[in-house]
Amino acid sequence: MLNLVLILFLIIFVVCYWRWDDIRNHFWQKKYLNNSLNVQQKNLLLKYMPIYRKMTDADREKLERHIVWFLNEKRFIGCDGLKLNDAMKLIVAADACVLVLNKPWPLYRNVKEILLYPSAYYAPQTSRDNAGLVSYHNTVRQGESWPGGTLVLSWHDVLEGNRLPSDGHNLVFHEFAHQLDQETGKTTGTPLLSSNEDYQKWAKVFSRAFNQLKTHLAYGMPHVIHSYGATNEAEFFAVITETFLEKPAELRQFDPEIYHLLVGFYQFDPIAWH
Ligand SMILES: [Zn+2]
């Protein structure tokens, strides 16, 4: 009898361990189903988040539920002397949750913590030249997204992203797009998709648009996507996400094919919010 109980316990333990993400997300979905922000939080978003102001009531309610979940389940850490307050966390959470507004759970399956610096910060970098010589130096950064689930953000740039909602730059959109990309276990510019057909279509449209940006830059021709997007495919995905959310009409006019690819991936059309 004792052996049977032990085996049963072991089976339950293995199943729970194996399916922990699913179990946790199921629990979260139920726990945060009816949660909403308080009046003070809503007023803060109305003041500081232009997209929130333009959303339909239904979208806003959904976003608020995601924000409450995010604020409760993700860790925020102030760095370099930055004293965090609830408003800072709220704005970061709100911007991050826009990207997953209509995504099925689990949302941001890997994100664990957000490190906030007061402004752009120095990060150590190691590089190796062709002769194998290694050099160490510091680079100035506004943000980073690590595959292990840590994001680093400059608070100054988070605010600027919301203050200028149509300039194609939003640090939170950029770094959290990297997190969506990194859910595959790699940082390639191709996030998790539903089917083989979706991957084939993504590869075709995405590489055509990426190469087009590089060609435009090489010939000094104007492009709706910021030149940083030409760095590599992963940066292209992060930068085009910023463009999609901040300059949707221009992107749709410039490249309707990639615009509709992104509407399909994010499952919303941001033109309604501008
Ligand atoms: Zn980036």
Short mmCIF file of C-alpha atoms and ligand atoms in Angstrom, two decimals:
data_model
loop_
_atom_site.label_atom_id
_atom_site.label_comp_id
_atom_site.label_asym_id
_atom_site.label_seq_id
_atom_site.Cartn_x
_atom_site.Cartn_y
_atom_site.Cartn_z
CA MET A 1 0.00 0.00 0.00
CA LEU A 2 2.80 2.37 0.97
CA ASN A 3 4.61 1.56 -2.27
CA LEU A 4 1.48 2.37 -4.27
CA VAL A 5 1.10 5.76 -2.55
CA LEU A 6 4.77 6.45 -3.15
CA ILE A 7 4.51 5.60 -6.86
CA LEU A 8 1.36 7.72 -7.17
CA PHE A 9 3.09 10.63 -5.46
CA LEU A 10 6.10 10.24 -7.76
CA ILE A 11 3.88 10.24 -10.88
CA ILE A 12 2.07 13.41 -9.70
CA PHE A 13 5.41 15.07 -8.95
CA VAL A 14 6.84 14.24 -12.40
CA VAL A 15 3.68 15.43 -14.20
CA CYS A 16 3.64 18.67 -12.18
CA TYR A 17 7.34 19.26 -12.89
CA TRP A 18 6.95 18.46 -16.58
CA ARG A 19 3.81 20.57 -17.07
CA TRP A 20 4.64 23.27 -14.50
CA ASP A 21 4.38 26.15 -17.00
CA ASP A 22 0.94 25.02 -18.15
CA ILE A 23 -0.31 24.48 -14.61
CA ARG A 24 0.97 27.87 -13.47
CA ASN A 25 -0.54 29.66 -16.45
CA HIS A 26 -3.88 27.94 -15.97
CA PHE A 27 -3.80 29.10 -12.34
CA TRP A 28 -2.84 32.66 -13.36
CA GLN A 29 -5.58 32.83 -15.98
CA LYS A 30 -8.19 32.03 -13.33
CA LYS A 31 -6.62 34.17 -10.63
CA TYR A 32 -6.42 37.34 -12.75
CA LEU A 33 -9.61 36.86 -14.77
CA ASN A 34 -11.58 39.57 -13.01
CA ASN A 35 -8.81 41.89 -11.89
CA SER A 36 -8.64 45.51 -12.93
CA LEU A 37 -6.59 48.60 -12.20
CA ASN A 38 -7.71 51.17 -9.66
CA VAL A 39 -8.79 54.70 -10.66
CA GLN A 40 -5.41 56.20 -9.82
CA GLN A 41 -3.60 53.69 -12.03
CA LYS A 42 -6.04 54.24 -14.90
CA ASN A 43 -5.57 58.01 -14.66
CA LEU A 44 -1.80 57.56 -14.76
CA LEU A 45 -2.04 55.53 -17.95
CA LEU A 46 -4.45 58.03 -19.49
CA LYS A 47 -1.88 60.71 -18.80
CA TYR A 48 1.30 58.89 -19.81
CA MET A 49 0.30 56.24 -22.32
CA PRO A 50 -1.15 57.56 -25.60
CA ILE A 51 -2.10 54.10 -26.93
CA TYR A 52 -4.17 53.41 -23.81
CA ARG A 53 -6.15 56.61 -24.38
CA LYS A 54 -7.14 55.49 -27.89
CA MET A 55 -8.07 51.89 -27.11
CA THR A 56 -11.62 50.59 -27.10
CA ASP A 57 -13.08 49.82 -23.66
CA ALA A 58 -12.85 46.08 -24.39
CA ASP A 59 -9.13 46.29 -25.29
CA ARG A 60 -8.46 48.46 -22.27
CA GLU A 61 -10.10 45.96 -19.92
CA LYS A 62 -8.04 43.13 -21.39
CA LEU A 63 -4.85 45.17 -21.12
CA GLU A 64 -5.61 46.04 -17.51
CA ARG A 65 -6.02 42.36 -16.58
CA HIS A 66 -2.64 41.60 -18.17
CA ILE A 67 -1.03 44.53 -16.35
CA VAL A 68 -2.30 43.37 -12.95
CA TRP A 69 -0.90 39.89 -13.69
CA PHE A 70 2.43 41.36 -14.83
CA LEU A 71 2.78 43.60 -11.76
CA ASN A 72 2.07 40.69 -9.43
CA GLU A 73 4.18 38.03 -11.08
CA LYS A 74 7.26 39.84 -12.42
CA ARG A 75 10.04 41.26 -10.29
CA PHE A 76 11.21 44.88 -10.66
CA ILE A 77 14.63 45.95 -9.43
CA GLY A 78 15.91 49.53 -9.29
CA CYS A 79 19.58 49.87 -10.27
CA ASP A 80 22.24 52.53 -9.90
CA GLY A 81 20.35 54.20 -7.03
CA LEU A 82 16.98 54.38 -8.84
CA LYS A 83 14.16 54.25 -6.28
CA LEU A 84 11.26 52.47 -7.93
CA ASN A 85 7.68 53.55 -7.40
CA ASP A 86 4.37 52.02 -8.48
CA ALA A 87 3.91 54.45 -11.38
CA MET A 88 7.21 53.37 -12.98
CA LYS A 89 6.30 49.69 -12.75
CA LEU A 90 2.82 50.42 -14.09
CA ILE A 91 4.09 52.16 -17.22
CA VAL A 92 6.65 49.45 -18.02
CA ALA A 93 4.05 46.72 -17.43
CA ALA A 94 1.47 48.52 -19.58
CA ASP A 95 3.80 48.96 -22.55
CA ALA A 96 4.99 45.36 -22.26
CA CYS A 97 1.46 43.98 -22.11
CA VAL A 98 0.36 45.82 -25.28
CA LEU A 99 2.48 43.36 -27.30
CA VAL A 100 0.66 40.36 -25.86
CA LEU A 101 -2.79 41.96 -25.68
CA ASN A 102 -4.47 39.28 -27.79
CA LYS A 103 -1.94 36.48 -27.38
CA PRO A 104 -3.03 33.21 -25.85
CA TRP A 105 -1.60 32.27 -22.46
CA PRO A 106 1.13 31.68 -21.45
CA LEU A 107 2.19 35.30 -21.89
CA TYR A 108 5.91 36.12 -21.71
CA ARG A 109 6.66 32.59 -20.57
CA ASN A 110 10.34 33.38 -19.82
CA VAL A 111 10.24 36.89 -18.38
CA LYS A 112 11.29 36.92 -14.73
CA GLU A 113 12.60 40.36 -13.83
CA ILE A 114 13.01 43.92 -15.06
CA LEU A 115 16.06 45.92 -14.04
CA LEU A 116 15.49 49.66 -14.29
CA TYR A 117 18.34 52.17 -14.51
CA PRO A 118 17.70 55.94 -14.20
CA SER A 119 19.00 56.57 -17.74
CA ALA A 120 21.36 55.04 -20.32
CA TYR A 121 23.98 52.93 -18.53
CA TYR A 122 27.39 51.43 -19.14
CA ALA A 123 27.64 47.70 -19.72
CA PRO A 124 30.91 45.76 -20.01
CA GLN A 125 31.55 44.17 -23.37
CA THR A 126 34.19 41.74 -24.54
CA SER A 127 35.26 41.50 -28.16
CA ARG A 128 37.80 39.40 -30.00
CA ASP A 129 39.60 40.51 -33.16
CA ASN A 130 40.74 38.33 -36.10
CA ALA A 131 44.11 37.67 -34.43
CA GLY A 132 42.33 36.35 -31.34
CA LEU A 133 43.14 39.34 -29.14
CA VAL A 134 40.43 39.97 -26.60
CA SER A 135 39.58 43.53 -25.56
CA TYR A 136 37.34 44.73 -22.75
CA HIS A 137 35.38 47.96 -22.88
CA ASN A 138 32.17 49.60 -21.73
CA THR A 139 29.31 50.42 -24.08
CA VAL A 140 26.44 52.81 -23.41
CA ARG A 141 23.07 51.06 -23.56
CA GLN A 142 19.42 52.01 -23.24
CA GLY A 143 18.17 48.47 -22.77
CA GLU A 144 18.83 44.77 -23.08
CA SER A 145 16.83 41.57 -23.26
CA TRP A 146 18.47 38.42 -22.00
CA PRO A 147 17.27 34.97 -23.08
CA GLY A 148 17.12 33.87 -19.43
CA GLY A 149 14.19 36.24 -18.81
CA THR A 150 15.89 39.40 -17.52
CA LEU A 151 15.27 42.77 -19.16
CA VAL A 152 17.30 45.89 -18.49
CA LEU A 153 15.72 49.27 -19.25
CA SER A 154 16.67 52.92 -18.95
CA TRP A 155 13.77 54.66 -17.21
CA HIS A 156 14.49 57.91 -19.06
CA ASP A 157 14.04 56.10 -22.38
CA VAL A 158 10.91 54.29 -21.21
CA LEU A 159 9.34 57.70 -20.55
CA GLU A 160 10.57 59.14 -23.84
CA GLY A 161 9.01 56.22 -25.67
CA ASN A 162 5.61 57.17 -24.31
CA ARG A 163 6.11 60.92 -24.59
CA LEU A 164 6.72 60.61 -28.34
CA PRO A 165 4.22 57.96 -29.45
CA SER A 166 4.68 58.36 -33.22
CA ASP A 167 8.44 58.59 -33.71
CA GLY A 168 8.98 54.84 -34.16
CA HIS A 169 10.96 54.47 -30.93
CA ASN A 170 9.72 52.74 -27.82
CA LEU A 171 12.30 50.97 -25.69
CA VAL A 172 9.80 48.69 -23.95
CA PHE A 173 8.24 47.53 -27.23
CA HIS A 174 11.74 46.91 -28.58
CA GLU A 175 13.09 44.86 -25.67
CA PHE A 176 9.91 42.87 -25.11
CA ALA A 177 9.78 42.04 -28.83
CA HIS A 178 13.22 40.48 -28.25
CA GLN A 179 11.67 38.43 -25.44
CA LEU A 180 8.98 37.13 -27.81
CA ASP A 181 11.71 36.26 -30.29
CA GLN A 182 13.74 34.53 -27.56
CA GLU A 183 10.84 32.25 -26.61
CA THR A 184 12.14 29.93 -29.35
CA GLY A 185 15.39 29.51 -27.40
CA LYS A 186 17.31 31.55 -29.98
CA THR A 187 17.40 35.22 -30.99
CA THR A 188 16.84 35.04 -34.73
CA GLY A 189 14.00 37.43 -35.52
CA THR A 190 11.56 34.56 -35.98
CA PRO A 191 9.25 34.18 -32.97
CA LEU A 192 7.12 31.14 -32.15
CA LEU A 193 4.52 30.61 -34.88
CA SER A 194 1.61 28.21 -35.21
CA SER A 195 2.32 26.10 -38.27
CA ASN A 196 4.85 25.18 -40.94
CA GLU A 197 2.97 27.38 -43.41
CA ASP A 198 3.32 30.31 -41.01
CA TYR A 199 7.09 29.73 -40.75
CA GLN A 200 7.44 29.54 -44.53
CA LYS A 201 5.44 32.72 -45.04
CA TRP A 202 7.35 34.49 -42.27
CA ALA A 203 10.73 33.53 -43.77
CA LYS A 204 9.70 34.75 -47.22
CA VAL A 205 8.13 38.08 -46.25
CA PHE A 206 10.49 38.86 -43.39
CA SER A 207 13.74 38.24 -45.30
CA ARG A 208 12.46 40.17 -48.31
CA ALA A 209 11.65 43.17 -46.07
CA PHE A 210 14.98 42.89 -44.19
CA ASN A 211 16.97 42.83 -47.43
CA GLN A 212 14.91 45.71 -48.80
CA LEU A 213 15.86 47.83 -45.74
CA LYS A 214 19.56 47.03 -46.26
CA THR A 215 19.32 47.91 -49.97
CA HIS A 216 17.54 51.19 -49.23
CA LEU A 217 20.22 52.13 -46.72
CA ALA A 218 23.02 51.19 -49.12
CA TYR A 219 21.59 53.53 -51.76
CA GLY A 220 20.66 56.29 -49.29
CA MET A 221 16.95 55.87 -49.99
CA PRO A 222 14.39 56.77 -47.29
CA HIS A 223 12.74 53.97 -45.35
CA VAL A 224 10.02 53.94 -42.72
CA ILE A 225 12.03 51.54 -40.52
CA HIS A 226 14.95 52.94 -38.51
CA SER A 227 18.38 52.00 -39.83
CA TYR A 228 19.22 50.10 -36.62
CA GLY A 229 16.85 47.43 -37.91
CA ALA A 230 19.44 46.52 -40.54
CA THR A 231 21.89 45.32 -37.84
CA ASN A 232 20.61 41.74 -38.05
CA GLU A 233 17.29 39.84 -38.27
CA ALA A 234 16.70 39.93 -34.50
CA GLU A 235 17.08 43.72 -34.38
CA PHE A 236 14.92 44.00 -37.49
CA PHE A 237 12.09 42.21 -35.69
CA ALA A 238 12.44 44.45 -32.60
CA VAL A 239 12.64 47.67 -34.64
CA ILE A 240 9.80 46.75 -36.99
CA THR A 241 7.66 46.03 -33.92
CA GLU A 242 8.31 49.61 -32.75
CA THR A 243 7.42 50.90 -36.23
CA PHE A 244 4.31 48.73 -36.39
CA LEU A 245 3.01 50.18 -33.13
CA GLU A 246 4.14 53.76 -33.55
CA LYS A 247 3.90 54.38 -37.31
CA PRO A 248 1.32 51.83 -38.43
CA ALA A 249 -0.19 53.85 -41.28
CA GLU A 250 3.24 54.63 -42.77
CA LEU A 251 4.37 51.01 -42.47
CA ARG A 252 1.15 49.72 -44.07
CA GLN A 253 1.53 52.14 -46.95
CA PHE A 254 5.23 51.38 -47.40
CA ASP A 255 5.04 47.61 -47.10
CA PRO A 256 1.48 46.22 -46.79
CA GLU A 257 2.74 42.63 -46.92
CA ILE A 258 4.89 42.82 -43.79
CA TYR A 259 2.27 44.98 -42.08
CA HIS A 260 -0.33 42.22 -42.50
CA LEU A 261 2.21 39.61 -41.39
CA LEU A 262 2.63 41.55 -38.14
CA VAL A 263 -1.14 42.02 -37.73
CA GLY A 264 -1.38 38.23 -37.98
CA PHE A 265 1.40 37.66 -35.46
CA TYR A 266 0.35 40.26 -32.87
CA GLN A 267 -3.37 39.73 -33.51
CA PHE A 268 -4.28 43.43 -33.44
CA ASP A 269 -4.26 46.32 -35.87
CA PRO A 270 -2.62 49.37 -34.22
CA ILE A 271 -3.95 51.81 -36.82
CA ALA A 272 -7.10 52.00 -34.70
CA TRP A 273 -5.00 53.42 -31.83
CA HIS A 274 -3.54 56.33 -33.78
ZN ZN B 1 17.61 45.27 -29.81
#
